[in-house]
Amino acid sequence: MKKFLTTTIAVFLVAFALYYIFTDPEGTADVVRGFFSGIFGFIRALGR
């Protein structure tokens, strides 16, 4: 079950990122930067 959840989240994140890149190429750099800092913050919080 946990693997399924992880896969679903990963697919969703990839689709979301691609959607952003295609709809807003100009703002994508900022979004990606914020997105990754958010992901790393999330992983750090989970690791605690």
N, CA, C, O and CB atoms as a CASP TS submission, in Angstrom:
PFRMAT TS
TARGET T0000
AUTHOR 0000-0000-0000
METHOD Language model
MODEL 1
PARENT N/A
ATOM      1  N   MET     1       0.831  -1.204   0.000  1.00  0.00           N
ATOM      2  CA  MET     1       0.000   0.000   0.000  1.00  0.00           C
ATOM      3  C   MET     1       0.866   1.255   0.000  1.00  0.00           C
ATOM      4  O   MET     1       0.587   2.226  -0.703  1.00  0.00           O
ATOM      5  CB  MET     1      -0.940   0.006   1.215  1.00  0.00           C
ATOM      6  N   LYS     2       1.926   1.206   0.811  1.00  0.00           N
ATOM      7  CA  LYS     2       2.784   2.383   0.893  1.00  0.00           C
ATOM      8  C   LYS     2       3.466   2.658  -0.450  1.00  0.00           C
ATOM      9  O   LYS     2       3.620   3.812  -0.849  1.00  0.00           O
ATOM     10  CB  LYS     2       3.837   2.199   1.995  1.00  0.00           C
ATOM     11  N   LYS     3       3.871   1.592  -1.142  1.00  0.00           N
ATOM     12  CA  LYS     3       4.523   1.767  -2.443  1.00  0.00           C
ATOM     13  C   LYS     3       3.558   2.398  -3.439  1.00  0.00           C
ATOM     14  O   LYS     3       3.946   3.255  -4.233  1.00  0.00           O
ATOM     15  CB  LYS     3       5.038   0.415  -2.983  1.00  0.00           C
ATOM     16  N   PHE     4       2.301   1.971  -3.391  1.00  0.00           N
ATOM     17  CA  PHE     4       1.270   2.515  -4.277  1.00  0.00           C
ATOM     18  C   PHE     4       1.109   4.012  -4.023  1.00  0.00           C
ATOM     19  O   PHE     4       1.029   4.805  -4.961  1.00  0.00           O
ATOM     20  CB  PHE     4      -0.082   1.779  -4.070  1.00  0.00           C
ATOM     21  N   LEU     5       1.064   4.385  -2.753  1.00  0.00           N
ATOM     22  CA  LEU     5       0.904   5.786  -2.377  1.00  0.00           C
ATOM     23  C   LEU     5       2.085   6.614  -2.878  1.00  0.00           C
ATOM     24  O   LEU     5       1.901   7.695  -3.438  1.00  0.00           O
ATOM     25  CB  LEU     5       0.766   5.922  -0.851  1.00  0.00           C
ATOM     26  N   THR     6       3.290   6.103  -2.675  1.00  0.00           N
ATOM     27  CA  THR     6       4.496   6.798  -3.128  1.00  0.00           C
ATOM     28  C   THR     6       4.487   6.980  -4.636  1.00  0.00           C
ATOM     29  O   THR     6       4.822   8.054  -5.137  1.00  0.00           O
ATOM     30  CB  THR     6       5.749   6.031  -2.703  1.00  0.00           C
ATOM     31  N   THR     7       4.103   5.936  -5.362  1.00  0.00           N
ATOM     32  CA  THR     7       4.048   6.002  -6.826  1.00  0.00           C
ATOM     33  C   THR     7       3.024   7.029  -7.278  1.00  0.00           C
ATOM     34  O   THR     7       3.288   7.814  -8.189  1.00  0.00           O
ATOM     35  CB  THR     7       3.711   4.624  -7.419  1.00  0.00           C
ATOM     36  N   THR     8       1.855   7.029  -6.644  1.00  0.00           N
ATOM     37  CA  THR     8       0.796   7.976  -6.994  1.00  0.00           C
ATOM     38  C   THR     8       1.270   9.404  -6.793  1.00  0.00           C
ATOM     39  O   THR     8       1.055  10.261  -7.651  1.00  0.00           O
ATOM     40  CB  THR     8      -0.463   7.714  -6.158  1.00  0.00           C
ATOM     41  N   ILE     9       1.915   9.662  -5.661  1.00  0.00           N
ATOM     42  CA  ILE     9       2.417  11.003  -5.370  1.00  0.00           C
ATOM     43  C   ILE     9       3.468  11.409  -6.392  1.00  0.00           C
ATOM     44  O   ILE     9       3.457  12.540  -6.877  1.00  0.00           O
ATOM     45  CB  ILE     9       3.003  11.067  -3.950  1.00  0.00           C
ATOM     46  N   ALA    10       4.372  10.500  -6.722  1.00  0.00           N
ATOM     47  CA  ALA    10       5.425  10.799  -7.693  1.00  0.00           C
ATOM     48  C   ALA    10       4.828  11.147  -9.052  1.00  0.00           C
ATOM     49  O   ALA    10       5.237  12.124  -9.680  1.00  0.00           O
ATOM     50  CB  ALA    10       6.386   9.608  -7.828  1.00  0.00           C
ATOM     51  N   VAL    11       3.858  10.350  -9.509  1.00  0.00           N
ATOM     52  CA  VAL    11       3.212  10.604 -10.800  1.00  0.00           C
ATOM     53  C   VAL    11       2.517  11.955 -10.784  1.00  0.00           C
ATOM     54  O   VAL    11       2.609  12.719 -11.744  1.00  0.00           O
ATOM     55  CB  VAL    11       2.202   9.488 -11.138  1.00  0.00           C
ATOM     56  N   PHE    12       1.822  12.247  -9.694  1.00  0.00           N
ATOM     57  CA  PHE    12       1.115  13.515  -9.561  1.00  0.00           C
ATOM     58  C   PHE    12       2.084  14.691  -9.617  1.00  0.00           C
ATOM     59  O   PHE    12       1.821  15.684 -10.295  1.00  0.00           O
ATOM     60  CB  PHE    12       0.322  13.547  -8.255  1.00  0.00           C
ATOM     61  N   LEU    13       3.200  14.579  -8.907  1.00  0.00           N
ATOM     62  CA  LEU    13       4.191  15.658  -8.890  1.00  0.00           C
ATOM     63  C   LEU    13       4.786  15.891 -10.272  1.00  0.00           C
ATOM     64  O   LEU    13       4.970  17.035 -10.687  1.00  0.00           O
ATOM     65  CB  LEU    13       5.303  15.341  -7.893  1.00  0.00           C
ATOM     66  N   VAL    14       5.085  14.811 -10.983  1.00  0.00           N
ATOM     67  CA  VAL    14       5.652  14.937 -12.329  1.00  0.00           C
ATOM     68  C   VAL    14       4.655  15.608 -13.267  1.00  0.00           C
ATOM     69  O   VAL    14       5.015  16.508 -14.027  1.00  0.00           O
ATOM     70  CB  VAL    14       6.055  13.554 -12.881  1.00  0.00           C
ATOM     71  N   ALA    15       3.404  15.166 -13.209  1.00  0.00           N
ATOM     72  CA  ALA    15       2.366  15.747 -14.069  1.00  0.00           C
ATOM     73  C   ALA    15       2.198  17.229 -13.750  1.00  0.00           C
ATOM     74  O   ALA    15       2.064  18.056 -14.652  1.00  0.00           O
ATOM     75  CB  ALA    15       1.018  15.000 -13.891  1.00  0.00           C
ATOM     76  N   PHE    16       2.205  17.554 -12.463  1.00  0.00           N
ATOM     77  CA  PHE    16       2.055  18.930 -11.997  1.00  0.00           C
ATOM     78  C   PHE    16       3.209  19.797 -12.502  1.00  0.00           C
ATOM     79  O   PHE    16       3.000  20.915 -12.973  1.00  0.00           O
ATOM     80  CB  PHE    16       1.986  18.973 -10.459  1.00  0.00           C
ATOM     81  N   ALA    17       4.430  19.265 -12.396  1.00  0.00           N
ATOM     82  CA  ALA    17       5.616  19.992 -12.855  1.00  0.00           C
ATOM     83  C   ALA    17       5.560  20.233 -14.360  1.00  0.00           C
ATOM     84  O   ALA    17       5.852  21.335 -14.825  1.00  0.00           O
ATOM     85  CB  ALA    17       6.893  19.220 -12.492  1.00  0.00           C
ATOM     86  N   LEU    18       5.186  19.206 -15.125  1.00  0.00           N
ATOM     87  CA  LEU    18       5.092  19.348 -16.581  1.00  0.00           C
ATOM     88  C   LEU    18       4.028  20.379 -16.949  1.00  0.00           C
ATOM     89  O   LEU    18       4.224  21.184 -17.860  1.00  0.00           O
ATOM     90  CB  LEU    18       4.769  17.989 -17.242  1.00  0.00           C
ATOM     91  N   TYR    19       2.912  20.349 -16.242  1.00  0.00           N
ATOM     92  CA  TYR    19       1.833  21.312 -16.492  1.00  0.00           C
ATOM     93  C   TYR    19       2.352  22.735 -16.296  1.00  0.00           C
ATOM     94  O   TYR    19       2.085  23.621 -17.107  1.00  0.00           O
ATOM     95  CB  TYR    19       0.622  21.042 -15.555  1.00  0.00           C
ATOM     96  N   TYR    20       3.089  22.939 -15.219  1.00  0.00           N
ATOM     97  CA  TYR    20       3.650  24.260 -14.931  1.00  0.00           C
ATOM     98  C   TYR    20       4.624  24.702 -16.011  1.00  0.00           C
ATOM     99  O   TYR    20       4.586  25.846 -16.463  1.00  0.00           O
ATOM    100  CB  TYR    20       4.347  24.255 -13.578  1.00  0.00           C
ATOM    101  N   ILE    21       5.500  23.787 -16.424  1.00  0.00           N
ATOM    102  CA  ILE    21       6.521  24.120 -17.417  1.00  0.00           C
ATOM    103  C   ILE    21       5.874  24.536 -18.727  1.00  0.00           C
ATOM    104  O   ILE    21       6.333  25.479 -19.371  1.00  0.00           O
ATOM    105  CB  ILE    21       7.465  22.930 -17.646  1.00  0.00           C
ATOM    106  N   PHE    22       4.802  23.840 -19.133  1.00  0.00           N
ATOM    107  CA  PHE    22       4.163  24.163 -20.404  1.00  0.00           C
ATOM    108  C   PHE    22       3.278  25.397 -20.335  1.00  0.00           C
ATOM    109  O   PHE    22       3.158  26.119 -21.326  1.00  0.00           O
ATOM    110  CB  PHE    22       3.351  22.999 -20.869  1.00  0.00           C
ATOM    111  N   THR    23       2.653  25.658 -19.185  1.00  0.00           N
ATOM    112  CA  THR    23       1.742  26.797 -19.103  1.00  0.00           C
ATOM    113  C   THR    23       2.467  28.092 -18.781  1.00  0.00           C
ATOM    114  O   THR    23       2.009  29.167 -19.169  1.00  0.00           O
ATOM    115  CB  THR    23       0.681  26.538 -18.061  1.00  0.00           C
ATOM    116  N   ASP    24       3.595  28.009 -18.074  1.00  0.00           N
ATOM    117  CA  ASP    24       4.279  29.239 -17.654  1.00  0.00           C
ATOM    118  C   ASP    24       5.795  29.081 -17.729  1.00  0.00           C
ATOM    119  O   ASP    24       6.457  28.994 -16.694  1.00  0.00           O
ATOM    120  CB  ASP    24       3.864  29.622 -16.225  1.00  0.00           C
ATOM    121  N   PRO    25       6.357  29.042 -18.947  1.00  0.00           N
ATOM    122  CA  PRO    25       7.805  28.840 -19.093  1.00  0.00           C
ATOM    123  C   PRO    25       8.629  29.911 -18.383  1.00  0.00           C
ATOM    124  O   PRO    25       9.704  29.626 -17.856  1.00  0.00           O
ATOM    125  CB  PRO    25       8.174  28.816 -20.561  1.00  0.00           C
ATOM    126  N   GLU    26       8.114  31.160 -18.371  1.00  0.00           N
ATOM    127  CA  GLU    26       8.866  32.268 -17.760  1.00  0.00           C
ATOM    128  C   GLU    26       9.018  32.066 -16.257  1.00  0.00           C
ATOM    129  O   GLU    26      10.098  32.253 -15.697  1.00  0.00           O
ATOM    130  CB  GLU    26       8.169  33.611 -18.038  1.00  0.00           C
ATOM    131  N   GLY    27       7.919  31.682 -15.615  1.00  0.00           N
ATOM    132  CA  GLY    27       7.937  31.569 -14.154  1.00  0.00           C
ATOM    133  C   GLY    27       8.393  30.214 -13.659  1.00  0.00           C
ATOM    134  O   GLY    27       8.482  29.986 -12.452  1.00  0.00           O
ATOM    135  N   THR    28       8.683  29.311 -14.587  1.00  0.00           N
ATOM    136  CA  THR    28       8.999  27.933 -14.201  1.00  0.00           C
ATOM    137  C   THR    28      10.247  27.837 -13.333  1.00  0.00           C
ATOM    138  O   THR    28      10.286  27.052 -12.385  1.00  0.00           O
ATOM    139  CB  THR    28       9.178  27.081 -15.435  1.00  0.00           C
ATOM    140  N   ALA    29      11.264  28.628 -13.652  1.00  0.00           N
ATOM    141  CA  ALA    29      12.513  28.560 -12.878  1.00  0.00           C
ATOM    142  C   ALA    29      12.251  28.831 -11.400  1.00  0.00           C
ATOM    143  O   ALA    29      12.732  28.103 -10.532  1.00  0.00           O
ATOM    144  CB  ALA    29      13.544  29.568 -13.425  1.00  0.00           C
ATOM    145  N   ASP    30      11.482  29.891 -11.122  1.00  0.00           N
ATOM    146  CA  ASP    30      11.169  30.227  -9.728  1.00  0.00           C
ATOM    147  C   ASP    30      10.333  29.126  -9.086  1.00  0.00           C
ATOM    148  O   ASP    30      10.564  28.739  -7.940  1.00  0.00           O
ATOM    149  CB  ASP    30      10.423  31.574  -9.649  1.00  0.00           C
ATOM    150  N   VAL    31       9.355  28.629  -9.847  1.00  0.00           N
ATOM    151  CA  VAL    31       8.477  27.578  -9.329  1.00  0.00           C
ATOM    152  C   VAL    31       9.277  26.331  -8.980  1.00  0.00           C
ATOM    153  O   VAL    31       9.103  25.744  -7.912  1.00  0.00           O
ATOM    154  CB  VAL    31       7.383  27.235 -10.352  1.00  0.00           C
ATOM    155  N   VAL    32      10.166  25.933  -9.905  1.00  0.00           N
ATOM    156  CA  VAL    32      10.978  24.731  -9.678  1.00  0.00           C
ATOM    157  C   VAL    32      11.848  24.896  -8.441  1.00  0.00           C
ATOM    158  O   VAL    32      11.992  23.973  -7.639  1.00  0.00           O
ATOM    159  CB  VAL    32      11.857  24.428 -10.906  1.00  0.00           C
ATOM    160  N   ARG    33      12.430  26.093  -8.296  1.00  0.00           N
ATOM    161  CA  ARG    33      13.284  26.340  -7.138  1.00  0.00           C
ATOM    162  C   ARG    33      12.478  26.220  -5.846  1.00  0.00           C
ATOM    163  O   ARG    33      12.903  25.562  -4.897  1.00  0.00           O
ATOM    164  CB  ARG    33      13.939  27.733  -7.234  1.00  0.00           C
ATOM    165  N   GLY    34      11.311  26.863  -5.821  1.00  0.00           N
ATOM    166  CA  GLY    34      10.461  26.804  -4.634  1.00  0.00           C
ATOM    167  C   GLY    34       9.948  25.394  -4.387  1.00  0.00           C
ATOM    168  O   GLY    34       9.827  24.941  -3.248  1.00  0.00           O
ATOM    169  N   PHE    35       9.647  24.705  -5.504  1.00  0.00           N
ATOM    170  CA  PHE    35       9.108  23.352  -5.464  1.00  0.00           C
ATOM    171  C   PHE    35      10.112  22.409  -4.808  1.00  0.00           C
ATOM    172  O   PHE    35       9.757  21.624  -3.929  1.00  0.00           O
ATOM    173  CB  PHE    35       8.753  22.864  -6.885  1.00  0.00           C
ATOM    174  N   PHE    36      11.382  22.495  -5.246  1.00  0.00           N
ATOM    175  CA  PHE    36      12.398  21.605  -4.688  1.00  0.00           C
ATOM    176  C   PHE    36      12.720  21.949  -3.244  1.00  0.00           C
ATOM    177  O   PHE    36      12.932  21.048  -2.433  1.00  0.00           O
ATOM    178  CB  PHE    36      13.662  21.663  -5.523  1.00  0.00           C
ATOM    179  N   SER    37      12.761  23.240  -2.902  1.00  0.00           N
ATOM    180  CA  SER    37      13.022  23.582  -1.507  1.00  0.00           C
ATOM    181  C   SER    37      11.868  23.073  -0.646  1.00  0.00           C
ATOM    182  O   SER    37      12.072  22.657   0.494  1.00  0.00           O
ATOM    183  CB  SER    37      13.210  25.122  -1.332  1.00  0.00           C
ATOM    184  N   GLY    38      10.647  23.109  -1.204  1.00  0.00           N
ATOM    185  CA  GLY    38       9.486  22.584  -0.483  1.00  0.00           C
ATOM    186  C   GLY    38       9.593  21.081  -0.282  1.00  0.00           C
ATOM    187  O   GLY    38       9.306  20.569   0.800  1.00  0.00           O
ATOM    188  N   ILE    39      10.006  20.374  -1.331  1.00  0.00           N
ATOM    189  CA  ILE    39      10.157  18.911  -1.246  1.00  0.00           C
ATOM    190  C   ILE    39      11.218  18.542  -0.217  1.00  0.00           C
ATOM    191  O   ILE    39      11.017  17.641   0.598  1.00  0.00           O
ATOM    192  CB  ILE    39      10.527  18.318  -2.625  1.00  0.00           C
ATOM    193  N   PHE    40      12.353  19.245  -0.260  1.00  0.00           N
ATOM    194  CA  PHE    40      13.421  18.918   0.683  1.00  0.00           C
ATOM    195  C   PHE    40      12.996  19.231   2.110  1.00  0.00           C
ATOM    196  O   PHE    40      13.345  18.505   3.040  1.00  0.00           O
ATOM    197  CB  PHE    40      14.701  19.685   0.335  1.00  0.00           C
ATOM    198  N   GLY    41      12.239  20.315   2.281  1.00  0.00           N
ATOM    199  CA  GLY    41      11.725  20.642   3.611  1.00  0.00           C
ATOM    200  C   GLY    41      10.790  19.547   4.107  1.00  0.00           C
ATOM    201  O   GLY    41      10.814  19.167   5.278  1.00  0.00           O
ATOM    202  N   PHE    42       9.962  19.047   3.182  1.00  0.00           N
ATOM    203  CA  PHE    42       8.998  17.992   3.501  1.00  0.00           C
ATOM    204  C   PHE    42       9.716  16.705   3.903  1.00  0.00           C
ATOM    205  O   PHE    42       9.348  16.061   4.885  1.00  0.00           O
ATOM    206  CB  PHE    42       8.069  17.729   2.300  1.00  0.00           C
ATOM    207  N   ILE    43      10.749  16.333   3.133  1.00  0.00           N
ATOM    208  CA  ILE    43      11.526  15.124   3.422  1.00  0.00           C
ATOM    209  C   ILE    43      12.227  15.268   4.772  1.00  0.00           C
ATOM    210  O   ILE    43      12.290  14.321   5.555  1.00  0.00           O
ATOM    211  CB  ILE    43      12.563  14.853   2.297  1.00  0.00           C
ATOM    212  N   ARG    44      12.752  16.467   5.033  1.00  0.00           N
ATOM    213  CA  ARG    44      13.441  16.704   6.295  1.00  0.00           C
ATOM    214  C   ARG    44      12.460  16.557   7.460  1.00  0.00           C
ATOM    215  O   ARG    44      12.790  15.992   8.503  1.00  0.00           O
ATOM    216  CB  ARG    44      14.094  18.106   6.305  1.00  0.00           C
ATOM    217  N   ALA    45      11.245  17.082   7.258  1.00  0.00           N
ATOM    218  CA  ALA    45      10.221  16.983   8.303  1.00  0.00           C
ATOM    219  C   ALA    45       9.841  15.516   8.547  1.00  0.00           C
ATOM    220  O   ALA    45       9.637  15.101   9.687  1.00  0.00           O
ATOM    221  CB  ALA    45       8.964  17.806   7.912  1.00  0.00           C
ATOM    222  N   LEU    46       9.750  14.735   7.457  1.00  0.00           N
ATOM    223  CA  LEU    46       9.406  13.316   7.586  1.00  0.00           C
ATOM    224  C   LEU    46      10.519  12.548   8.290  1.00  0.00           C
ATOM    225  O   LEU    46      10.259  11.624   9.062  1.00  0.00           O
ATOM    226  CB  LEU    46       9.134  12.700   6.206  1.00  0.00           C
ATOM    227  N   GLY    47      11.756  12.940   8.016  1.00  0.00           N
ATOM    228  CA  GLY    47      12.899  12.241   8.581  1.00  0.00           C
ATOM    229  C   GLY    47      13.076  12.476  10.066  1.00  0.00           C
ATOM    230  O   GLY    47      13.805  11.740  10.731  1.00  0.00           O
ATOM    231  N   ARG    48      12.414  13.496  10.591  1.00  0.00           N
ATOM    232  CA  ARG    48      12.574  13.827  11.988  1.00  0.00           C
ATOM    233  C   ARG    48      11.939  12.806  12.905  1.00  0.00           C
ATOM    234  O   ARG    48      11.995  12.953  14.126  1.00  0.00           O
ATOM    235  CB  ARG    48      11.999  15.168  12.259  1.00  0.00           C
TER
END
